[in-house]
JSON list of C-alpha atoms in Angstrom, two decimals:
[
{"chain": "K", "resi": 1, "resn": "MET", "atom": "CA", "xyz": [0.31, -0.41, -0.08]},
{"chain": "K", "resi": 2, "resn": "VAL", "atom": "CA", "xyz": [1.00, 3.93, -0.99]},
{"chain": "K", "resi": 3, "resn": "LEU", "atom": "CA", "xyz": [-0.56, 6.57, 0.43]},
{"chain": "K", "resi": 4, "resn": "ARG", "atom": "CA", "xyz": [-1.16, 9.12, -1.96]},
{"chain": "K", "resi": 5, "resn": "ASN", "atom": "CA", "xyz": [-3.09, 12.75, -0.95]},
{"chain": "K", "resi": 6, "resn": "ARG", "atom": "CA", "xyz": [-4.68, 15.42, -2.70]},
{"chain": "K", "resi": 7, "resn": "LEU", "atom": "CA", "xyz": [-3.14, 17.99, 0.01]},
{"chain": "K", "resi": 8, "resn": "LYS", "atom": "CA", "xyz": [-2.54, 20.27, -3.76]},
{"chain": "K", "resi": 9, "resn": "GLU", "atom": "CA", "xyz": [-6.60, 20.06, -3.98]},
{"chain": "K", "resi": 10, "resn": "TYR", "atom": "CA", "xyz": [-7.21, 21.37, -0.70]},
{"chain": "K", "resi": 11, "resn": "ARG", "atom": "CA", "xyz": [-4.04, 24.18, -0.95]},
{"chain": "K", "resi": 12, "resn": "ALA", "atom": "CA", "xyz": [-5.95, 25.20, -3.66]},
{"chain": "K", "resi": 13, "resn": "ILE", "atom": "CA", "xyz": [-9.70, 25.40, -2.21]},
{"chain": "K", "resi": 14, "resn": "LEU", "atom": "CA", "xyz": [-8.16, 27.58, 0.82]},
{"chain": "K", "resi": 15, "resn": "SER", "atom": "CA", "xyz": [-6.36, 30.20, -1.71]},
{"chain": "K", "resi": 16, "resn": "CYS", "atom": "CA", "xyz": [-2.74, 29.22, -0.56]},
{"chain": "K", "resi": 17, "resn": "ASN", "atom": "CA", "xyz": [0.70, 27.98, -1.70]},
{"chain": "K", "resi": 18, "resn": "GLN", "atom": "CA", "xyz": [3.11, 25.59, 0.18]},
{"chain": "K", "resi": 19, "resn": "GLN", "atom": "CA", "xyz": [4.89, 28.69, 1.77]},
{"chain": "K", "resi": 20, "resn": "GLU", "atom": "CA", "xyz": [1.60, 30.27, 3.31]},
{"chain": "K", "resi": 21, "resn": "MET", "atom": "CA", "xyz": [0.24, 26.15, 4.57]},
{"chain": "K", "resi": 22, "resn": "GLY", "atom": "CA", "xyz": [3.76, 25.48, 6.20]},
{"chain": "K", "resi": 23, "resn": "LYS", "atom": "CA", "xyz": [3.53, 28.39, 8.12]},
{"chain": "K", "resi": 24, "resn": "LYS", "atom": "CA", "xyz": [-0.46, 27.22, 9.22]},
{"chain": "K", "resi": 25, "resn": "CYS", "atom": "CA", "xyz": [1.12, 24.19, 10.15]},
{"chain": "K", "resi": 26, "resn": "GLY", "atom": "CA", "xyz": [4.09, 25.34, 11.48]},
{"chain": "K", "resi": 27, "resn": "VAL", "atom": "CA", "xyz": [6.69, 23.25, 9.01]},
{"chain": "K", "resi": 28, "resn": "SER", "atom": "CA", "xyz": [8.50, 24.12, 5.62]},
{"chain": "K", "resi": 29, "resn": "ARG", "atom": "CA", "xyz": [7.13, 24.92, 2.08]},
{"chain": "K", "resi": 30, "resn": "GLN", "atom": "CA", "xyz": [9.42, 21.82, 1.11]},
{"chain": "K", "resi": 31, "resn": "THR", "atom": "CA", "xyz": [7.63, 19.39, 4.47]},
{"chain": "K", "resi": 32, "resn": "ILE", "atom": "CA", "xyz": [4.14, 20.77, 1.92]},
{"chain": "K", "resi": 33, "resn": "SER", "atom": "CA", "xyz": [6.45, 20.01, -1.23]},
{"chain": "K", "resi": 34, "resn": "LEU", "atom": "CA", "xyz": [7.04, 16.33, -0.01]},
{"chain": "K", "resi": 35, "resn": "ILE", "atom": "CA", "xyz": [4.16, 15.97, 1.54]},
{"chain": "K", "resi": 36, "resn": "GLU", "atom": "CA", "xyz": [2.09, 16.94, -2.13]},
{"chain": "K", "resi": 37, "resn": "ARG", "atom": "CA", "xyz": [4.69, 14.56, -4.22]},
{"chain": "K", "resi": 38, "resn": "GLY", "atom": "CA", "xyz": [3.80, 11.46, -2.04]},
{"chain": "K", "resi": 39, "resn": "ASP", "atom": "CA", "xyz": [8.26, 11.77, -1.18]},
{"chain": "K", "resi": 40, "resn": "TYR", "atom": "CA", "xyz": [6.84, 12.15, 3.18]},
{"chain": "K", "resi": 41, "resn": "SER", "atom": "CA", "xyz": [4.49, 10.56, 4.62]},
{"chain": "K", "resi": 42, "resn": "PRO", "atom": "CA", "xyz": [4.09, 13.23, 7.41]},
{"chain": "K", "resi": 43, "resn": "SER", "atom": "CA", "xyz": [2.99, 11.62, 11.17]},
{"chain": "K", "resi": 44, "resn": "VAL", "atom": "CA", "xyz": [-0.08, 11.25, 12.87]},
{"chain": "K", "resi": 45, "resn": "THR", "atom": "CA", "xyz": [-0.32, 14.75, 14.35]},
{"chain": "K", "resi": 46, "resn": "LEU", "atom": "CA", "xyz": [0.13, 16.20, 11.16]},
{"chain": "K", "resi": 47, "resn": "ALA", "atom": "CA", "xyz": [-1.41, 14.82, 9.31]},
{"chain": "K", "resi": 48, "resn": "LEU", "atom": "CA", "xyz": [-4.47, 15.58, 11.45]},
{"chain": "K", "resi": 49, "resn": "THR", "atom": "CA", "xyz": [-3.05, 19.59, 12.00]},
{"chain": "K", "resi": 50, "resn": "ILE", "atom": "CA", "xyz": [-3.29, 19.52, 8.22]},
{"chain": "K", "resi": 51, "resn": "ALA", "atom": "CA", "xyz": [-7.03, 17.86, 7.54]},
{"chain": "K", "resi": 52, "resn": "LYS", "atom": "CA", "xyz": [-7.92, 20.55, 10.78]},
{"chain": "K", "resi": 53, "resn": "ILE", "atom": "CA", "xyz": [-7.02, 23.44, 8.83]},
{"chain": "K", "resi": 54, "resn": "CYS", "atom": "CA", "xyz": [-7.35, 21.67, 5.50]},
{"chain": "K", "resi": 55, "resn": "ASN", "atom": "CA", "xyz": [-11.66, 21.63, 7.45]},
{"chain": "K", "resi": 56, "resn": "ALA", "atom": "CA", "xyz": [-11.27, 17.92, 6.08]},
{"chain": "K", "resi": 57, "resn": "LYS", "atom": "CA", "xyz": [-11.37, 14.33, 7.34]},
{"chain": "K", "resi": 58, "resn": "VAL", "atom": "CA", "xyz": [-7.81, 13.26, 7.03]},
{"chain": "K", "resi": 59, "resn": "GLU", "atom": "CA", "xyz": [-8.84, 10.31, 5.47]},
{"chain": "K", "resi": 60, "resn": "ASP", "atom": "CA", "xyz": [-10.31, 13.02, 2.89]},
{"chain": "K", "resi": 61, "resn": "ILE", "atom": "CA", "xyz": [-6.74, 14.75, 1.67]},
{"chain": "K", "resi": 62, "resn": "PHE", "atom": "CA", "xyz": [-4.11, 11.22, 2.68]},
{"chain": "K", "resi": 63, "resn": "TYR", "atom": "CA", "xyz": [-5.99, 7.70, 1.15]},
{"chain": "K", "resi": 64, "resn": "LEU", "atom": "CA", "xyz": [-3.72, 4.63, 0.97]},
{"chain": "K", "resi": 65, "resn": "GLU", "atom": "CA", "xyz": [-3.51, 2.94, -2.72]},
{"chain": "K", "resi": 66, "resn": "GLU", "atom": "CA", "xyz": [-2.49, -0.58, -3.65]},
{"chain": "K", "resi": 67, "resn": "GLU", "atom": "CA", "xyz": [0.55, -1.06, -4.70]},
{"chain": "K", "resi": 68, "resn": "GLY", "atom": "CA", "xyz": [1.10, -1.33, -9.11]},
{"chain": "K", "resi": 69, "resn": "ASN", "atom": "CA", "xyz": [-2.53, 1.25, -9.45]},
{"chain": "K", "resi": 70, "resn": "GLU", "atom": "CA", "xyz": [-0.45, 4.03, -9.29]},
{"chain": "K", "resi": 71, "resn": "LYS", "atom": "CA", "xyz": [-1.08, 6.23, -11.29]},
{"chain": "K", "resi": 72, "resn": "LYS", "atom": "CA", "xyz": [2.22, 7.40, -14.11]}
]
């Protein structure tokens, strides 16, 4: 299973860039970028913080995908 996310979509809804989202979440812009690219899995605390800021459930933003089903 691979962790995927819709963080970029939720950021767009909030009209904020990676820098602004990072500041709201207490992390760097680079961390937000890594999460969006799928190169970093956030801690439970950070995932919950992101969901709260986006006014969404964690599972609306983060989801598991079977390996082999990744978009190329």
